[in-house]
């Protein structure tokens, strides 16, 4: 995994794709130049929505060669972890706010050979995540309240992005900073300037007339 934080990585979220043809949708964004495919797993308990589970992750593994970036918005990520690892996830994000031994879950993700991501909700301070920062590969700063696609970017979350970038620099840590929710050309620029380098984008890529052009503008090209 690169530690070049200047290279933007665009991860379209399949949640905004056409569920009647998920394989085609994933191939469409792969052909359009996506770097990763972001997979939003929701259990109807941690968030007020139900999306899909490990079977869809496994199906995507067969459909595309993209890095599968799995975002677990579920109450017991530790309990379900192995199923997502077996399904072929490359990176797995677990929420700080979920009910589990966060350090142990992050360790288990790494031990399985996956990238360990820690996700924090807009209302959660970076201070709460501080102790985990030396041992993660990705910090997922939620820029909307998790649960639904198509929401508006919450600009105040950018303070956490810049603070995380500053702490990373000061301490020589190596996690990527990923932003998720309401990302399109202008908000991606704001997030990039704050220090983010991984951009999750559902609506702005899948619902764009030209997905390749949308991905380019998110990249800042
Ligand atoms: C929100 C999800 C996001 C969301 C992004 O709970 O984690 O990944 O689908 O969708 P847009 O880009 O439409 O905000
Ligand atoms: Zn997500």
Short mmCIF file of C-alpha atoms and ligand atoms in Angstrom, two decimals:
data_model
loop_
_atom_site.label_atom_id
_atom_site.label_comp_id
_atom_site.label_asym_id
_atom_site.label_seq_id
_atom_site.Cartn_x
_atom_site.Cartn_y
_atom_site.Cartn_z
CA UNK A 1 0.00 0.00 0.00
CA UNK A 2 1.37 3.37 -0.98
CA UNK A 3 2.03 6.04 1.60
CA UNK A 4 1.93 8.74 -1.06
CA UNK A 5 -0.90 10.83 0.31
CA UNK A 6 -0.79 13.24 -2.61
CA UNK A 7 -2.24 10.71 -5.05
CA UNK A 8 -6.05 10.95 -5.02
CA UNK A 9 -7.90 7.63 -4.88
CA UNK A 10 -11.52 7.63 -6.04
CA UNK A 11 -13.84 4.99 -4.61
CA UNK A 12 -17.36 5.03 -6.08
CA UNK A 13 -19.97 3.72 -3.64
CA UNK A 14 -22.07 0.93 -5.13
CA UNK A 15 -24.95 1.99 -2.88
CA UNK A 16 -25.84 4.57 -5.53
CA UNK A 17 -25.72 1.99 -8.33
CA UNK A 18 -28.65 0.24 -9.97
CA UNK A 19 -29.34 -2.75 -7.70
CA UNK A 20 -30.96 -4.71 -10.53
CA UNK A 21 -27.54 -5.00 -12.18
CA UNK A 22 -24.78 -4.62 -9.64
CA UNK A 23 -22.10 -6.47 -11.61
CA UNK A 24 -22.62 -4.23 -14.64
CA UNK A 25 -22.61 -1.13 -12.47
CA UNK A 26 -19.31 -2.10 -10.87
CA UNK A 27 -17.78 -2.83 -14.29
CA UNK A 28 -19.05 0.50 -15.55
CA UNK A 29 -17.19 2.50 -12.90
CA UNK A 30 -14.12 0.31 -13.28
CA UNK A 31 -14.05 1.16 -16.98
CA UNK A 32 -14.59 4.82 -16.09
CA UNK A 33 -11.33 4.90 -14.13
CA UNK A 34 -12.36 4.20 -10.52
CA UNK A 35 -9.50 3.16 -8.24
CA UNK A 36 -11.46 1.32 -5.59
CA UNK A 37 -15.06 0.14 -5.20
CA UNK A 38 -16.65 1.24 -1.92
CA UNK A 39 -19.18 -1.21 -0.48
CA UNK A 40 -21.56 0.13 2.18
CA UNK A 41 -22.81 -2.62 4.45
CA UNK A 42 -25.76 -1.61 6.67
CA UNK A 43 -27.55 -3.82 9.17
CA UNK A 44 -30.69 -1.82 9.95
CA UNK A 45 -29.47 -1.51 13.52
CA UNK A 46 -26.28 0.55 13.62
CA UNK A 47 -27.90 2.71 10.93
CA UNK A 48 -31.52 3.02 9.90
CA UNK A 49 -31.10 1.29 6.55
CA UNK A 50 -30.36 -2.20 5.23
CA UNK A 51 -28.13 -2.60 2.18
CA UNK A 52 -26.30 -5.85 1.46
CA UNK A 53 -23.89 -8.29 3.04
CA UNK A 54 -20.93 -10.56 2.27
CA UNK A 55 -22.62 -12.29 -0.68
CA UNK A 56 -22.57 -9.03 -2.64
CA UNK A 57 -18.93 -8.43 -1.71
CA UNK A 58 -18.10 -11.91 -3.04
CA UNK A 59 -20.07 -11.22 -6.22
CA UNK A 60 -18.15 -7.97 -6.76
CA UNK A 61 -14.90 -9.85 -6.29
CA UNK A 62 -15.89 -11.94 -9.31
CA UNK A 63 -17.11 -8.94 -11.30
CA UNK A 64 -14.23 -6.47 -11.10
CA UNK A 65 -10.52 -6.24 -10.39
CA UNK A 66 -10.94 -3.12 -8.25
CA UNK A 67 -9.80 -2.91 -4.64
CA UNK A 68 -12.89 -3.70 -2.56
CA UNK A 69 -13.24 -1.10 0.19
CA UNK A 70 -15.80 -2.45 2.64
CA UNK A 71 -17.47 -0.04 5.06
CA UNK A 72 -19.22 -1.90 7.87
CA UNK A 73 -22.06 0.15 9.32
CA UNK A 74 -23.10 -2.69 11.57
CA UNK A 75 -23.41 -3.04 15.33
CA UNK A 76 -21.18 -6.11 15.72
CA UNK A 77 -18.34 -5.81 13.18
CA UNK A 78 -16.22 -8.27 15.18
CA UNK A 79 -18.86 -10.98 14.85
CA UNK A 80 -19.24 -10.62 11.07
CA UNK A 81 -15.67 -9.74 10.20
CA UNK A 82 -14.54 -13.15 8.98
CA UNK A 83 -17.39 -13.39 6.48
CA UNK A 84 -16.28 -10.17 4.79
CA UNK A 85 -12.64 -11.25 4.80
CA UNK A 86 -13.63 -14.56 3.21
CA UNK A 87 -15.74 -12.69 0.66
CA UNK A 88 -12.60 -10.99 -0.62
CA UNK A 89 -12.54 -7.53 0.99
CA UNK A 90 -9.24 -5.68 0.56
CA UNK A 91 -9.90 -3.03 3.17
CA UNK A 92 -12.44 -3.10 5.97
CA UNK A 93 -13.68 -0.08 7.91
CA UNK A 94 -15.26 -0.53 11.32
CA UNK A 95 -16.94 2.21 13.30
CA UNK A 96 -15.54 3.54 16.52
CA UNK A 97 -19.16 3.96 17.67
CA UNK A 98 -20.08 0.28 17.18
CA UNK A 99 -20.10 -2.28 20.00
CA UNK A 100 -16.80 -4.11 19.89
CA UNK A 101 -13.23 -4.15 21.14
CA UNK A 102 -12.01 -1.66 18.53
CA UNK A 103 -8.30 -2.42 18.92
CA UNK A 104 -8.91 -6.18 18.69
CA UNK A 105 -11.10 -5.84 15.59
CA UNK A 106 -8.55 -3.61 13.84
CA UNK A 107 -5.80 -6.10 14.71
CA UNK A 108 -7.86 -9.00 13.34
CA UNK A 109 -8.38 -7.13 10.05
CA UNK A 110 -4.64 -6.63 9.64
CA UNK A 111 -3.83 -10.18 10.66
CA UNK A 112 -6.09 -11.36 7.85
CA UNK A 113 -3.97 -9.37 5.39
CA UNK A 114 -6.54 -6.61 4.83
CA UNK A 115 -6.16 -2.89 5.34
CA UNK A 116 -7.67 -1.75 8.62
CA UNK A 117 -9.94 1.27 8.51
CA UNK A 118 -11.42 3.17 11.42
CA UNK A 119 -14.60 5.12 10.65
CA UNK A 120 -15.86 8.04 12.72
CA UNK A 121 -19.26 9.70 12.51
CA UNK A 122 -19.60 13.48 12.09
CA UNK A 123 -20.49 13.83 15.77
CA UNK A 124 -17.49 11.85 17.01
CA UNK A 125 -14.33 13.73 17.96
CA UNK A 126 -10.92 12.77 16.67
CA UNK A 127 -9.73 12.61 20.28
CA UNK A 128 -11.79 9.44 20.73
CA UNK A 129 -9.95 7.81 17.83
CA UNK A 130 -6.51 9.07 18.83
CA UNK A 131 -5.27 5.89 20.49
CA UNK A 132 -5.94 3.80 17.36
CA UNK A 133 -4.27 6.09 14.84
CA UNK A 134 -0.79 4.50 15.02
CA UNK A 135 -2.24 1.12 14.06
CA UNK A 136 -4.62 1.78 11.20
CA UNK A 137 -4.20 1.96 7.42
CA UNK A 138 -7.21 4.18 6.76
CA UNK A 139 -9.09 6.79 8.74
CA UNK A 140 -12.62 7.16 7.36
CA UNK A 141 -13.99 10.55 8.28
CA UNK A 142 -17.74 10.46 7.65
CA UNK A 143 -18.81 13.69 5.99
CA UNK A 144 -22.52 12.83 6.38
CA UNK A 145 -24.34 10.88 9.06
CA UNK A 146 -24.13 7.28 7.89
CA UNK A 147 -27.15 5.41 6.59
CA UNK A 148 -28.10 6.92 3.27
CA UNK A 149 -26.55 8.11 0.05
CA UNK A 150 -27.36 11.46 -1.50
CA UNK A 151 -26.96 13.61 1.62
CA UNK A 152 -25.26 16.96 1.90
CA UNK A 153 -21.57 17.22 2.85
CA UNK A 154 -21.02 18.49 6.42
CA UNK A 155 -18.18 21.00 6.09
CA UNK A 156 -17.38 21.15 9.82
CA UNK A 157 -15.94 17.61 9.58
CA UNK A 158 -12.97 19.10 7.74
CA UNK A 159 -11.45 20.22 11.05
CA UNK A 160 -10.96 16.54 11.87
CA UNK A 161 -9.36 15.90 8.49
CA UNK A 162 -6.79 18.65 8.94
CA UNK A 163 -6.15 17.66 12.55
CA UNK A 164 -5.63 14.01 11.53
CA UNK A 165 -3.23 15.08 8.76
CA UNK A 166 -1.29 17.22 11.23
CA UNK A 167 -1.04 14.43 13.83
CA UNK A 168 0.01 11.95 11.14
CA UNK A 169 2.79 14.25 10.02
CA UNK A 170 3.99 14.98 13.56
CA UNK A 171 4.05 11.32 14.55
CA UNK A 172 5.16 9.70 11.31
CA UNK A 173 1.98 7.64 11.05
CA UNK A 174 0.92 6.18 7.73
CA UNK A 175 -2.88 6.04 7.49
CA UNK A 176 -4.72 7.40 4.48
CA UNK A 177 -7.51 9.87 5.16
CA UNK A 178 -10.75 8.91 3.44
CA UNK A 179 -13.88 11.03 3.24
CA UNK A 180 -17.35 9.61 2.67
CA UNK A 181 -20.64 11.35 1.97
CA UNK A 182 -21.69 14.19 -0.31
CA UNK A 183 -18.42 14.08 -2.24
CA UNK A 184 -18.42 15.69 -5.67
CA UNK A 185 -15.98 18.01 -7.48
CA UNK A 186 -16.23 21.00 -5.11
CA UNK A 187 -16.44 19.12 -1.79
CA UNK A 188 -13.61 16.80 -2.90
CA UNK A 189 -11.46 19.87 -3.44
CA UNK A 190 -12.25 21.17 0.05
CA UNK A 191 -11.46 17.74 1.52
CA UNK A 192 -8.26 17.43 -0.51
CA UNK A 193 -7.10 20.82 0.70
CA UNK A 194 -7.79 19.73 4.29
CA UNK A 195 -5.63 16.62 3.76
CA UNK A 196 -7.88 13.79 2.52
CA UNK A 197 -6.65 11.57 -0.31
CA UNK A 198 -9.33 8.86 -0.64
CA UNK A 199 -12.70 10.04 -1.94
CA UNK A 200 -15.85 7.94 -1.66
CA UNK A 201 -18.51 9.13 -4.07
CA UNK A 202 -21.86 7.46 -4.67
CA UNK A 203 -24.42 9.76 -6.22
CA UNK A 204 -21.94 12.04 -7.99
CA UNK A 205 -20.39 9.14 -9.92
CA UNK A 206 -23.17 6.58 -10.42
CA UNK A 207 -25.83 9.15 -11.26
CA UNK A 208 -23.56 11.26 -13.49
CA UNK A 209 -24.17 11.19 -17.23
CA UNK A 210 -20.45 10.67 -17.71
CA UNK A 211 -18.90 8.65 -14.87
CA UNK A 212 -15.36 9.01 -16.24
CA UNK A 213 -15.64 12.81 -16.27
CA UNK A 214 -17.12 12.80 -12.75
CA UNK A 215 -14.23 10.68 -11.44
CA UNK A 216 -11.71 13.03 -13.06
CA UNK A 217 -13.22 16.11 -11.47
CA UNK A 218 -13.23 14.42 -8.05
CA UNK A 219 -9.55 13.64 -8.59
CA UNK A 220 -9.06 17.33 -9.29
CA UNK A 221 -8.08 16.83 -12.92
C1 LIG B 1 -23.33 6.70 3.82
C2 LIG B 1 -22.35 5.83 3.06
C3 LIG B 1 -21.72 6.53 1.90
C4 LIG B 1 -22.70 7.01 0.88
C5 LIG B 1 -22.05 7.93 -0.09
O1 LIG B 1 -23.85 5.96 4.87
O2 LIG B 1 -21.32 5.40 3.89
O3 LIG B 1 -20.72 5.72 1.31
O4 LIG B 1 -23.28 5.97 0.18
O5 LIG B 1 -23.02 8.34 -0.97
P1 LIG B 1 -23.10 9.80 -1.56
O6 LIG B 1 -21.82 10.01 -2.32
O7 LIG B 1 -24.30 9.75 -2.42
O8 LIG B 1 -23.21 10.73 -0.41
ZN1 LIG B 2 -19.43 4.40 3.04
#
